[in-house]
Coordinates of C-alpha atoms and ligand atoms in Angstrom, one line a residue:
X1 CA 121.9 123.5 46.1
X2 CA 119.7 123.5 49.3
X3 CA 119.1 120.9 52.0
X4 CA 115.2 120.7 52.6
X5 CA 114.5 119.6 56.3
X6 CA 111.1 118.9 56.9
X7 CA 109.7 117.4 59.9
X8 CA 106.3 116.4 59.9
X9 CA 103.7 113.9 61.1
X10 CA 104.7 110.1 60.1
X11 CA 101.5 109.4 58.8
X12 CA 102.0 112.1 56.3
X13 CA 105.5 110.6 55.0
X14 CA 104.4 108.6 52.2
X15 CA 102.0 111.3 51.1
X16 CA 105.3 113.9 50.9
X17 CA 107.2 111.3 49.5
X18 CA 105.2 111.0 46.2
X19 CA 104.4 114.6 46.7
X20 CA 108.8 114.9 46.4
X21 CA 109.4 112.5 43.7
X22 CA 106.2 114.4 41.8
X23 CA 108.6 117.2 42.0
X24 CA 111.8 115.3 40.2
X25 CA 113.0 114.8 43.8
X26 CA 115.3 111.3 43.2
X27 CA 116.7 110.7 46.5
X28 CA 115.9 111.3 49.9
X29 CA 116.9 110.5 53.7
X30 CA 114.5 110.0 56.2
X31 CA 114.2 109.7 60.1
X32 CA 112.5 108.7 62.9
X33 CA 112.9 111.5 65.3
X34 CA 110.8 113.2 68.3
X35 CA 110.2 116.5 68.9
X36 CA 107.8 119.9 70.2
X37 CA 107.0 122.9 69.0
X38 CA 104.7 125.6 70.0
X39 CA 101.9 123.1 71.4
X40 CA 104.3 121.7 73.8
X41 CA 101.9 121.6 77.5
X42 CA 98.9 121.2 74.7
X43 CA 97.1 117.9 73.3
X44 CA 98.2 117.2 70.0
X45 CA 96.2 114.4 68.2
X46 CA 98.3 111.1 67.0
X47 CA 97.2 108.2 65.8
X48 CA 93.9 108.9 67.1
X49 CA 94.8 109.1 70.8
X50 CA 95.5 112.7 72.2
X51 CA 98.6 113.1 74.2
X52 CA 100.1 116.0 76.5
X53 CA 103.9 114.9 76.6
X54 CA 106.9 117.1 75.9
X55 CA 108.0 115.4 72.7
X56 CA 106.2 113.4 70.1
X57 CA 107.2 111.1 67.1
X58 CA 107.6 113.1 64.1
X59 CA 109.1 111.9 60.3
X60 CA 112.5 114.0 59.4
X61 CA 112.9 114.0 55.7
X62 CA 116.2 115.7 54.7
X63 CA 116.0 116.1 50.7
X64 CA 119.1 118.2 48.8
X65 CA 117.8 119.7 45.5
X66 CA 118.9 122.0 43.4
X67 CA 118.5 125.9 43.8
X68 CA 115.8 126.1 40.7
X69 CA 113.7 123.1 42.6
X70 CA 113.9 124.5 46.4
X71 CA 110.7 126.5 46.6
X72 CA 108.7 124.4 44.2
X73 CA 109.8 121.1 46.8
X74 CA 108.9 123.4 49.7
X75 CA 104.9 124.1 48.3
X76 CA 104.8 120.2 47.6
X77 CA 105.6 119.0 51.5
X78 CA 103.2 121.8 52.7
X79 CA 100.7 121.0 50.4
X80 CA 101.2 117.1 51.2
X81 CA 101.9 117.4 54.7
X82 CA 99.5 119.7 56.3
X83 CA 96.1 118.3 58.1
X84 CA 95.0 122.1 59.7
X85 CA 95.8 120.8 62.8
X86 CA 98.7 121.8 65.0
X87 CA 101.6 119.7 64.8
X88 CA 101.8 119.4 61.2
X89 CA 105.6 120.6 61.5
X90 CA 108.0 122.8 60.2
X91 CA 110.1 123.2 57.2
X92 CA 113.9 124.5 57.0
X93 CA 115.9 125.2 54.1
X94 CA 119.6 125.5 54.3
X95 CA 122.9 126.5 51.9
X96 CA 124.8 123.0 50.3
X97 CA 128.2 123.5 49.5
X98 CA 129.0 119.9 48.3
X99 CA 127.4 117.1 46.8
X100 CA 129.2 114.0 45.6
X101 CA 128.0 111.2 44.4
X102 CA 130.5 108.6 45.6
X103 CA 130.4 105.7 42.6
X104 CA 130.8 107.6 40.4
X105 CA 131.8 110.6 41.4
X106 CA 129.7 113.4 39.8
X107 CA 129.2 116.4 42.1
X108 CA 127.0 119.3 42.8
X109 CA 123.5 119.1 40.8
X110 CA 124.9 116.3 38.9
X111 CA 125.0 114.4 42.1
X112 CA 121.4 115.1 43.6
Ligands
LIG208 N1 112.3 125.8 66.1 C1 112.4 124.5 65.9 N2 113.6 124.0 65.7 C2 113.8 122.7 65.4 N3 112.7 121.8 65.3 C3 111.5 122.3 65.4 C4 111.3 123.7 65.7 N4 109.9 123.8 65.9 C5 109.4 122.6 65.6 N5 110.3 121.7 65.4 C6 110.1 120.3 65.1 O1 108.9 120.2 64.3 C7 108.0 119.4 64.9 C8 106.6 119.9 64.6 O2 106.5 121.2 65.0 P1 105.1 121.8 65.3 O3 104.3 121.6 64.0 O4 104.5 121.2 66.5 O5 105.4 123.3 65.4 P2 104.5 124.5 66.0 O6 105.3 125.7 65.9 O7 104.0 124.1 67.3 O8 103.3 124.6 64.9 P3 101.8 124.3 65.2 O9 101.3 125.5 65.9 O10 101.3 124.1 63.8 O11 101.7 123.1 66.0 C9 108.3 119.4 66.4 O12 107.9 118.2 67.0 C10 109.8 119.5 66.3 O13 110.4 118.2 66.1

């Protein structure tokens, strides 16, 4: 399994999130969070209003899938998230060891 991290603009969340569920995605685990990337000292764009500030609200959506699903998941939050315009974010995929599903306690791809 991987974990998808994928932090993006929040005006793009519910956009990814049908892009995700599209995909067969059937859970999901999302954040408010801030952050910078490259532009950091630049004006990024949000919600109309240009700011120059260290760190700026962005969505984290952490989505486990199964190895088969991973890139296929990652081309659908690119596809659904990006504007062109800097600050669309970034995408990380990591290794799952474990996935339980606590009631009733199927694990691994069974559980996601
Ligand atoms: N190396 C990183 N590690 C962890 N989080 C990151 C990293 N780079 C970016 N992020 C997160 O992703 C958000 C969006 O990144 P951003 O799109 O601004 O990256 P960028 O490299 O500047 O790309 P762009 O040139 O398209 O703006 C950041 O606000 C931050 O929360």
């Amino acid at each position: 399994m991987k974990l998808i991290t994928a932090v993006i603009k929040p005006f793009k969340l519910e956009e990814v999130r049908e892009a995700l569920a599209a995909c067969g995605v059937s859970g999901m685990t999302v954040t408010e969070v801030k952050g910078f990337g490259r532009q950091k000292g630049h004006t990024e764009l949000y919600r109309g209003a240009e700011y120059e500030v260290d760190f700026l609200p962005k969505m984290k959506i952490e989505a486990v899938v199964g190895d088969a699903d991973s890139a296929r998941c990652v081309e659908a939050i690119v596809n659904a998230a990006r504007t062109g315009k800097i600050g669309d974010g970034k995408i990380f995929v990591t290794e799952v060891e474990k996935a339980v599903r606590i009631r009733t306690g199927e694990e691994d791809d069974s559980a996601v």
